[in-house]
PDB file of C-alpha atoms in Angstrom:
ATOM      1  CA  MET A   6      42.187  20.813 -27.356  1.00  0.00           C
ATOM      2  CA  ASP A   7      39.189  21.244 -25.036  1.00  0.00           C
ATOM      3  CA  TRP A   8      38.146  17.772 -25.957  1.00  0.00           C
ATOM      4  CA  PHE A   9      41.757  16.330 -25.124  1.00  0.00           C
ATOM      5  CA  PHE A  10      41.735  18.108 -21.782  1.00  0.00           C
ATOM      6  CA  LEU A  11      38.247  17.051 -20.868  1.00  0.00           C
ATOM      7  CA  ASN A  12      38.918  13.397 -21.503  1.00  0.00           C
ATOM      8  CA  VAL A  13      42.566  13.457 -19.562  1.00  0.00           C
ATOM      9  CA  LEU A  14      40.600  14.949 -16.597  1.00  0.00           C
ATOM     10  CA  HIS A  15      37.889  12.470 -16.291  1.00  0.00           C
ATOM     11  CA  ASN A  16      40.120   9.541 -17.128  1.00  0.00           C
ATOM     12  CA  ARG A  17      42.364  10.398 -14.314  1.00  0.00           C
ATOM     13  CA  CYS A  18      39.282  10.464 -12.155  1.00  0.00           C
ATOM     14  CA  GLY A  19      38.402   6.762 -13.312  1.00  0.00           C
ATOM     15  CA  LEU A  20      35.220   7.780 -15.366  1.00  0.00           C
ATOM     16  CA  ASN A  21      34.631   6.742 -18.878  1.00  0.00           C
ATOM     17  CA  VAL A  22      33.890   9.934 -20.270  1.00  0.00           C
ATOM     18  CA  THR A  23      33.799  10.469 -24.242  1.00  0.00           C
ATOM     19  CA  LEU A  24      32.630  13.710 -25.825  1.00  0.00           C
ATOM     20  CA  ALA A  25      29.734  12.873 -28.287  1.00  0.00           C
ATOM     21  CA  PRO A  26      30.404  13.577 -31.957  1.00  0.00           C
ATOM     22  CA  MET A  27      28.636  16.284 -33.701  1.00  0.00           C
ATOM     23  CA  ASN A  28      25.029  15.381 -34.908  1.00  0.00           C
ATOM     24  CA  SER A  29      25.070  12.139 -32.538  1.00  0.00           C
ATOM     25  CA  PRO A  30      21.458  10.652 -32.708  1.00  0.00           C
ATOM     26  CA  VAL A  31      19.414  11.484 -29.807  1.00  0.00           C
ATOM     27  CA  LEU A  32      19.311   9.028 -26.908  1.00  0.00           C
ATOM     28  CA  ILE A  33      15.838   8.479 -25.654  1.00  0.00           C
ATOM     29  CA  ALA A  34      16.208   6.860 -22.263  1.00  0.00           C
ATOM     30  CA  CYS A  35      12.915   4.770 -21.790  1.00  0.00           C
ATOM     31  CA  ALA A  36      12.091   3.652 -18.468  1.00  0.00           C
ATOM     32  CA  HIS A  37       8.939   1.810 -17.202  1.00  0.00           C
ATOM     33  CA  GLY A  38       7.539   4.473 -14.865  1.00  0.00           C
ATOM     34  CA  THR A  39       6.694   4.643 -11.177  1.00  0.00           C
ATOM     35  CA  ARG A  40       4.437   6.670  -8.851  1.00  0.00           C
ATOM     36  CA  ASN A  41       7.471   6.230  -6.406  1.00  0.00           C
ATOM     37  CA  ALA A  42       9.226   9.579  -5.892  1.00  0.00           C
ATOM     38  CA  GLU A  43      12.291   7.982  -4.898  1.00  0.00           C
ATOM     39  CA  GLY A  44      12.412   5.628  -7.676  1.00  0.00           C
ATOM     40  CA  GLN A  45      11.364   8.446 -10.129  1.00  0.00           C
ATOM     41  CA  ALA A  46      14.586  10.357  -8.796  1.00  0.00           C
ATOM     42  CA  ALA A  47      16.705   7.279  -9.310  1.00  0.00           C
ATOM     43  CA  ILE A  48      15.784   6.854 -12.817  1.00  0.00           C
ATOM     44  CA  ARG A  49      16.472  10.616 -13.554  1.00  0.00           C
ATOM     45  CA  ARG A  50      19.688  10.472 -11.970  1.00  0.00           C
ATOM     46  CA  VAL A  51      20.570   7.577 -14.228  1.00  0.00           C
ATOM     47  CA  MET A  52      19.675   9.798 -17.210  1.00  0.00           C
ATOM     48  CA  ALA A  53      21.651  12.748 -15.762  1.00  0.00           C
ATOM     49  CA  GLU A  54      24.673  10.284 -15.507  1.00  0.00           C
ATOM     50  CA  ILE A  55      24.449   9.199 -19.211  1.00  0.00           C
ATOM     51  CA  GLU A  56      24.841  13.034 -19.916  1.00  0.00           C
ATOM     52  CA  THR A  57      27.737  13.184 -17.722  1.00  0.00           C
ATOM     53  CA  LEU A  58      29.605  10.169 -19.156  1.00  0.00           C
ATOM     54  CA  ARG A  59      28.778  11.468 -22.788  1.00  0.00           C
ATOM     55  CA  PRO A  60      29.029  15.411 -22.915  1.00  0.00           C
ATOM     56  CA  GLY A  61      27.201  16.825 -25.866  1.00  0.00           C
ATOM     57  CA  LEU A  62      24.959  13.937 -26.194  1.00  0.00           C
ATOM     58  CA  ARG A  63      21.168  14.862 -26.157  1.00  0.00           C
ATOM     59  CA  VAL A  64      19.287  12.718 -23.733  1.00  0.00           C
ATOM     60  CA  VAL A  65      15.595  12.671 -23.735  1.00  0.00           C
ATOM     61  CA  GLU A  66      13.483  10.975 -21.094  1.00  0.00           C
ATOM     62  CA  ALA A  67      10.368   8.724 -21.860  1.00  0.00           C
ATOM     63  CA  TYR A  68       8.342   5.945 -20.134  1.00  0.00           C
ATOM     64  CA  VAL A  69       6.032   3.189 -21.139  1.00  0.00           C
ATOM     65  CA  ASP A  70       3.677   3.076 -18.365  1.00  0.00           C
ATOM     66  CA  VAL A  71       2.699   5.041 -15.395  1.00  0.00           C
ATOM     67  CA  GLN A  72       4.749   8.409 -16.044  1.00  0.00           C
ATOM     68  CA  GLU A  73       4.519  11.074 -18.671  1.00  0.00           C
ATOM     69  CA  PRO A  74       5.944  11.644 -21.306  1.00  0.00           C
ATOM     70  CA  GLU A  75       4.983   8.743 -22.934  1.00  0.00           C
ATOM     71  CA  LEU A  76       7.500   7.158 -25.378  1.00  0.00           C
ATOM     72  CA  GLY A  77       5.310   7.433 -28.359  1.00  0.00           C
ATOM     73  CA  GLY A  78       4.468  11.044 -27.612  1.00  0.00           C
ATOM     74  CA  VAL A  79       8.277  11.760 -27.496  1.00  0.00           C
ATOM     75  CA  VAL A  80       9.084  10.107 -30.739  1.00  0.00           C
ATOM     76  CA  GLU A  81       6.179  11.947 -32.405  1.00  0.00           C
ATOM     77  CA  GLY A  82       7.638  15.263 -31.102  1.00  0.00           C
ATOM     78  CA  LEU A  83      11.076  14.870 -32.556  1.00  0.00           C
ATOM     79  CA  PRO A  84      11.470  16.924 -35.707  1.00  0.00           C
ATOM     80  CA  GLU A  85      10.844  14.871 -38.758  1.00  0.00           C
ATOM     81  CA  GLY A  86      14.236  13.263 -39.914  1.00  0.00           C
ATOM     82  CA  THR A  87      15.687  13.340 -36.488  1.00  0.00           C
ATOM     83  CA  ALA A  88      17.919  10.171 -35.877  1.00  0.00           C
ATOM     84  CA  ALA A  89      17.283   8.507 -32.480  1.00  0.00           C
ATOM     85  CA  VAL A  90      17.931   5.524 -30.304  1.00  0.00           C
ATOM     86  CA  VAL A  91      15.531   4.166 -27.772  1.00  0.00           C
ATOM     87  CA  VAL A  92      17.550   2.762 -24.941  1.00  0.00           C
ATOM     88  CA  PRO A  93      15.049   0.719 -22.543  1.00  0.00           C
ATOM     89  CA  LEU A  94      16.022   1.231 -18.766  1.00  0.00           C
ATOM     90  CA  LEU A  95      14.590  -2.043 -18.295  1.00  0.00           C
ATOM     91  CA  LEU A  96      16.190  -5.250 -17.193  1.00  0.00           C
ATOM     92  CA  SER A  97      14.881  -7.897 -19.436  1.00  0.00           C
ATOM     93  CA  THR A  98      12.899  -8.518 -22.678  1.00  0.00           C
ATOM     94  CA  GLY A  99       9.143  -8.400 -21.918  1.00  0.00           C
ATOM     95  CA  PHE A 100       6.133  -7.071 -23.401  1.00  0.00           C
ATOM     96  CA  HIS A 101       7.376  -3.423 -23.269  1.00  0.00           C
ATOM     97  CA  ILE A 102      10.391  -4.229 -25.334  1.00  0.00           C
ATOM     98  CA  LYS A 103       8.363  -6.700 -27.902  1.00  0.00           C
ATOM     99  CA  VAL A 104       5.314  -4.586 -28.223  1.00  0.00           C
ATOM    100  CA  ASP A 105       5.403  -1.076 -26.817  1.00  0.00           C
ATOM    101  CA  VAL A 106       8.716  -0.035 -28.084  1.00  0.00           C
ATOM    102  CA  PRO A 107       8.388  -1.126 -31.740  1.00  0.00           C
ATOM    103  CA  LYS A 108       4.620   0.337 -31.602  1.00  0.00           C
ATOM    104  CA  ALA A 109       6.060   3.773 -30.565  1.00  0.00           C
ATOM    105  CA  ILE A 110       8.796   3.809 -33.255  1.00  0.00           C
ATOM    106  CA  LYS A 111       7.127   2.132 -36.382  1.00  0.00           C
ATOM    107  CA  SER A 112       6.301   5.109 -38.175  1.00  0.00           C
ATOM    108  CA  ARG A 113       9.691   6.734 -37.709  1.00  0.00           C
ATOM    109  CA  PRO A 114      12.506   4.536 -39.582  1.00  0.00           C
ATOM    110  CA  GLU A 115      15.009   6.914 -38.344  1.00  0.00           C
ATOM    111  CA  VAL A 116      14.303   6.166 -34.665  1.00  0.00           C
ATOM    112  CA  VAL A 117      15.660   2.529 -33.684  1.00  0.00           C
ATOM    113  CA  ALA A 118      15.571   0.586 -30.616  1.00  0.00           C
ATOM    114  CA  ALA A 119      18.686  -0.853 -28.452  1.00  0.00           C
ATOM    115  CA  ARG A 120      18.362  -3.948 -26.372  1.00  0.00           C
ATOM    116  CA  PRO A 121      17.574  -3.775 -22.466  1.00  0.00           C
ATOM    117  CA  LEU A 122      20.137  -3.277 -19.672  1.00  0.00           C
ATOM    118  CA  GLY A 123      20.108  -6.829 -18.869  1.00  0.00           C
ATOM    119  CA  PRO A 124      21.233  -9.424 -18.441  1.00  0.00           C
ATOM    120  CA  ASP A 125      24.738  -8.352 -17.999  1.00  0.00           C
ATOM    121  CA  PRO A 126      27.776  -9.543 -15.795  1.00  0.00           C
ATOM    122  CA  ARG A 127      28.243  -6.087 -14.384  1.00  0.00           C
ATOM    123  CA  LEU A 128      24.719  -6.209 -13.045  1.00  0.00           C
ATOM    124  CA  ALA A 129      25.454  -9.696 -11.330  1.00  0.00           C
ATOM    125  CA  GLU A 130      28.455  -7.949  -9.769  1.00  0.00           C
ATOM    126  CA  LEU A 131      26.248  -5.104  -8.277  1.00  0.00           C
ATOM    127  CA  LEU A 132      23.857  -7.670  -7.093  1.00  0.00           C
ATOM    128  CA  ALA A 133      26.550  -9.620  -5.384  1.00  0.00           C
ATOM    129  CA  ALA A 134      27.738  -6.395  -3.822  1.00  0.00           C
ATOM    130  CA  HIS A 135      24.333  -5.610  -2.264  1.00  0.00           C
ATOM    131  CA  LEU A 136      23.830  -9.112  -1.190  1.00  0.00           C
ATOM    132  CA  ARG A 137      27.337  -8.972   0.695  1.00  0.00           C
ATOM    133  CA  ALA A 138      26.366  -5.650   2.160  1.00  0.00           C
ATOM    134  CA  ALA A 139      23.137  -7.121   3.603  1.00  0.00           C
ATOM    135  CA  GLY A 140      25.100  -9.648   5.433  1.00  0.00           C
ATOM    136  CA  LEU A 141      25.240 -12.783   3.062  1.00  0.00           C
ATOM    137  CA  THR A 142      27.102 -15.745   4.051  1.00  0.00           C
ATOM    138  CA  GLU A 143      28.101 -18.861   2.154  1.00  0.00           C
ATOM    139  CA  ASN A 144      25.372 -20.792   4.059  1.00  0.00           C
ATOM    140  CA  ASP A 145      22.338 -18.775   2.910  1.00  0.00           C
ATOM    141  CA  GLY A 146      20.362 -19.198  -0.066  1.00  0.00           C
ATOM    142  CA  VAL A 147      19.779 -16.244  -2.926  1.00  0.00           C
ATOM    143  CA  LEU A 148      16.581 -15.675  -4.414  1.00  0.00           C
ATOM    144  CA  LEU A 149      16.742 -13.450  -7.674  1.00  0.00           C
ATOM    145  CA  ALA A 150      13.310 -11.281  -7.619  1.00  0.00           C
ATOM    146  CA  ALA A 151      12.573 -10.066 -10.994  1.00  0.00           C
ATOM    147  CA  ALA A 152       9.436  -8.041 -11.998  1.00  0.00           C
ATOM    148  CA  GLY A 153       8.391 -10.638 -14.436  1.00  0.00           C
ATOM    149  CA  SER A 154       6.825 -10.818 -17.900  1.00  0.00           C
ATOM    150  CA  SER A 155       3.828 -12.502 -19.611  1.00  0.00           C
ATOM    151  CA  LEU A 156       6.565 -13.333 -22.539  1.00  0.00           C
ATOM    152  CA  PRO A 157       8.711 -16.078 -22.125  1.00  0.00           C
ATOM    153  CA  ASP A 158      11.635 -13.958 -23.358  1.00  0.00           C
ATOM    154  CA  GLY A 159      11.609 -12.297 -19.900  1.00  0.00           C
ATOM    155  CA  SER A 160      11.896 -15.436 -17.957  1.00  0.00           C
ATOM    156  CA  VAL A 161      14.885 -16.473 -20.077  1.00  0.00           C
ATOM    157  CA  ASP A 162      16.734 -13.135 -19.490  1.00  0.00           C
ATOM    158  CA  SER A 163      16.027 -13.162 -15.724  1.00  0.00           C
ATOM    159  CA  GLU A 164      17.229 -17.033 -15.415  1.00  0.00           C
ATOM    160  CA  GLU A 165      20.525 -15.871 -17.252  1.00  0.00           C
ATOM    161  CA  GLN A 166      20.943 -12.991 -14.887  1.00  0.00           C
ATOM    162  CA  ALA A 167      20.399 -15.587 -11.914  1.00  0.00           C
ATOM    163  CA  ARG A 168      23.263 -17.708 -13.671  1.00  0.00           C
ATOM    164  CA  LEU A 169      25.695 -14.924 -13.862  1.00  0.00           C
ATOM    165  CA  LEU A 170      24.920 -14.232 -10.296  1.00  0.00           C
ATOM    166  CA  GLY A 171      25.359 -17.790  -9.239  1.00  0.00           C
ATOM    167  CA  GLU A 172      29.024 -17.666 -10.858  1.00  0.00           C
ATOM    168  CA  LEU A 173      29.859 -15.057  -8.322  1.00  0.00           C
ATOM    169  CA  LEU A 174      28.718 -16.798  -5.171  1.00  0.00           C
ATOM    170  CA  PRO A 175      28.985 -20.189  -3.568  1.00  0.00           C
ATOM    171  CA  ASN A 176      25.297 -19.798  -2.473  1.00  0.00           C
ATOM    172  CA  LYS A 177      22.276 -21.510  -4.075  1.00  0.00           C
ATOM    173  CA  VAL A 178      20.871 -19.045  -6.289  1.00  0.00           C
ATOM    174  CA  ARG A 179      17.341 -19.282  -7.607  1.00  0.00           C
ATOM    175  CA  VAL A 180      14.924 -16.900  -9.497  1.00  0.00           C
ATOM    176  CA  ALA A 181      11.341 -16.065  -8.972  1.00  0.00           C
ATOM    177  CA  TYR A 182       8.915 -13.118 -10.068  1.00  0.00           C
ATOM    178  CA  GLY A 183       6.813 -10.398  -8.876  1.00  0.00           C
ATOM    179  CA  ALA A 184       4.136 -10.792 -11.461  1.00  0.00           C
ATOM    180  CA  SER A 185       3.251 -12.503 -14.889  1.00  0.00           C
ATOM    181  CA  ALA A 186       5.534 -15.469 -14.264  1.00  0.00           C
ATOM    182  CA  GLN A 187       6.188 -18.166 -12.108  1.00  0.00           C
ATOM    183  CA  PRO A 188       7.371 -18.957  -9.607  1.00  0.00           C
ATOM    184  CA  THR A 189       6.061 -15.994  -7.600  1.00  0.00           C
ATOM    185  CA  VAL A 190       8.405 -14.561  -4.901  1.00  0.00           C
ATOM    186  CA  PRO A 191       6.748 -15.676  -1.956  1.00  0.00           C
ATOM    187  CA  ASP A 192       6.627 -19.208  -3.436  1.00  0.00           C
ATOM    188  CA  GLY A 193      10.269 -18.917  -4.304  1.00  0.00           C
ATOM    189  CA  VAL A 194      11.297 -18.000  -1.000  1.00  0.00           C
ATOM    190  CA  ALA A 195       9.196 -21.076   0.572  1.00  0.00           C
ATOM    191  CA  SER A 196      10.921 -23.509  -1.986  1.00  0.00           C
ATOM    192  CA  LEU A 197      14.251 -22.123  -1.315  1.00  0.00           C
ATOM    193  CA  ARG A 198      13.862 -22.251   2.362  1.00  0.00           C
ATOM    194  CA  ALA A 199      12.862 -26.071   2.077  1.00  0.00           C
ATOM    195  CA  GLU A 200      15.665 -26.639  -0.093  1.00  0.00           C
ATOM    196  CA  LEU A 201      18.216 -25.417   2.309  1.00  0.00           C
ATOM    197  CA  ALA A 202      16.492 -27.236   4.973  1.00  0.00           C
ATOM    198  CA  ALA A 203      16.484 -30.524   3.123  1.00  0.00           C
ATOM    199  CA  ASP A 204      20.347 -30.249   2.636  1.00  0.00           C
ATOM    200  CA  GLY A 205      20.527 -29.825   6.394  1.00  0.00           C
ATOM    201  CA  GLY A 206      21.534 -26.273   6.217  1.00  0.00           C
ATOM    202  CA  THR A 207      20.465 -23.656   8.667  1.00  0.00           C
ATOM    203  CA  GLY A 208      21.095 -20.477   6.268  1.00  0.00           C
ATOM    204  CA  ARG A 209      18.700 -17.618   5.816  1.00  0.00           C
ATOM    205  CA  VAL A 210      16.855 -16.574   2.501  1.00  0.00           C
ATOM    206  CA  PHE A 211      18.125 -13.476   0.860  1.00  0.00           C
ATOM    207  CA  ILE A 212      16.269 -11.693  -1.913  1.00  0.00           C
ATOM    208  CA  ALA A 213      18.539 -10.200  -4.503  1.00  0.00           C
ATOM    209  CA  SER A 214      16.161  -7.252  -5.825  1.00  0.00           C
ATOM    210  CA  TYR A 215      16.662  -7.415  -9.580  1.00  0.00           C
ATOM    211  CA  LEU A 216      14.606  -4.338  -9.888  1.00  0.00           C
ATOM    212  CA  LEU A 217      16.135  -0.674 -10.870  1.00  0.00           C
ATOM    213  CA  ALA A 218      14.542   1.256  -7.821  1.00  0.00           C
ATOM    214  CA  THR A 219      12.271   1.551  -5.040  1.00  0.00           C
ATOM    215  CA  GLY A 220       8.520   1.236  -5.890  1.00  0.00           C
ATOM    216  CA  TYR A 221       5.617  -1.078  -5.802  1.00  0.00           C
ATOM    217  CA  PHE A 222       7.364  -4.249  -6.650  1.00  0.00           C
ATOM    218  CA  HIS A 223      10.451  -3.752  -4.413  1.00  0.00           C
ATOM    219  CA  ASP A 224       7.846  -2.758  -1.467  1.00  0.00           C
ATOM    220  CA  GLN A 225       6.245  -6.246  -2.042  1.00  0.00           C
ATOM    221  CA  LEU A 226       9.485  -8.016  -1.560  1.00  0.00           C
ATOM    222  CA  ALA A 227       9.455  -7.411   2.080  1.00  0.00           C
ATOM    223  CA  LYS A 228       6.091  -9.262   2.503  1.00  0.00           C
ATOM    224  CA  ALA A 229       7.305 -12.487   0.642  1.00  0.00           C
ATOM    225  CA  GLY A 230       8.942 -14.020   3.818  1.00  0.00           C
ATOM    226  CA  ALA A 231      12.524 -13.766   3.213  1.00  0.00           C
ATOM    227  CA  ASP A 232      14.951 -13.129   6.015  1.00  0.00           C
ATOM    228  CA  ILE A 233      16.771 -10.234   4.414  1.00  0.00           C
ATOM    229  CA  VAL A 234      15.675  -8.387   1.077  1.00  0.00           C
ATOM    230  CA  ALA A 235      18.833  -6.490  -0.598  1.00  0.00           C
ATOM    231  CA  ALA A 236      18.757  -3.073  -1.839  1.00  0.00           C
ATOM    232  CA  PRO A 237      17.753  -2.422  -5.588  1.00  0.00           C
ATOM    233  CA  LEU A 238      20.326  -1.881  -8.283  1.00  0.00           C
ATOM    234  CA  LEU A 239      20.035   1.940  -8.038  1.00  0.00           C
ATOM    235  CA  PRO A 240      21.832   4.150  -7.326  1.00  0.00           C
ATOM    236  CA  SER A 241      24.953   3.179  -9.268  1.00  0.00           C
ATOM    237  CA  LYS A 242      26.596   4.808 -12.388  1.00  0.00           C
ATOM    238  CA  VAL A 243      26.846   1.059 -13.878  1.00  0.00           C
ATOM    239  CA  LEU A 244      23.492   1.497 -15.129  1.00  0.00           C
ATOM    240  CA  ALA A 245      24.379   4.626 -17.034  1.00  0.00           C
ATOM    241  CA  GLU A 246      27.429   2.838 -18.415  1.00  0.00           C
ATOM    242  CA  ILE A 247      25.445  -0.270 -19.758  1.00  0.00           C
ATOM    243  CA  ALA A 248      22.670   2.372 -21.179  1.00  0.00           C
ATOM    244  CA  LEU A 249      25.664   3.803 -23.386  1.00  0.00           C
ATOM    245  CA  GLU A 250      27.036   0.650 -24.438  1.00  0.00           C
ATOM    246  CA  ARG A 251      23.511  -0.423 -25.607  1.00  0.00           C
ATOM    247  CA  TYR A 252      23.261   2.910 -27.353  1.00  0.00           C
ATOM    248  CA  ASP A 253      26.884   2.544 -29.071  1.00  0.00           C
ATOM    249  CA  ALA A 254      26.157  -0.954 -30.223  1.00  0.00           C
ATOM    250  CA  VAL A 255      23.155   0.177 -32.191  1.00  0.00           C
ATOM    251  CA  LEU A 256      25.114   3.123 -33.915  1.00  0.00           C
ATOM    252  CA  GLU A 257      28.133   0.226 -34.595  1.00  0.00           C
ATOM    253  CA  ARG A 258      25.632  -2.140 -35.967  1.00  0.00           C
ATOM    254  CA  LEU A 259      23.977   0.771 -38.177  1.00  0.00           C
ATOM    255  CA  SER A 260      27.383   2.083 -39.430  1.00  0.00           C
TER     256      SER A 260
END
């Protein structure tokens, strides 16, 4: 009865809240990590929102770089036989997804990994909303700025996210990277500005920050030569909703 009224209450409030079944696998929310205090708070807020959307689900934080607790240590610290799903709070497939996460869980077959948060149409909608809030008009160009990866899968994912964003906007949408891939964000800005000029346009260059939160990479975007840099993805409950969908997809696959 309590479960019934809880769901009715939250559904009326427009929240997709579902009580976690007994003995649900642990959700290990694994982020990249940052030294930026605001970015740290934004990621922890996502973890708290996951718990709010799925009462009773145990959510454990972990990181692949910079911050503690490190993912491998978190997995090792789980009691033997504890089922868990690592949900990467990352936006694309790259080194951390292909190497760090598998390495952390390889000795624990009861711990499995979900796919990253992106690409996803809801992220495109969020990016478009941030761009419009920053003053985007149809004459402007948009550069999707992703963190970048040394592995080609990361670029494929970012290009797909740019395609999804382009479906929502009348603007030219291109993609560039903060590190480890080409073009760089400054080169992408210059190229897009030249493309707009060659078409006889007078529009501005907007950067869509395809980053979760403020931090080193987002700070670098202000130095790339664009006219306007839109806000990063967080804060938004959309990220928590996607994270839970990634978790549920793993459980469905294993059932």
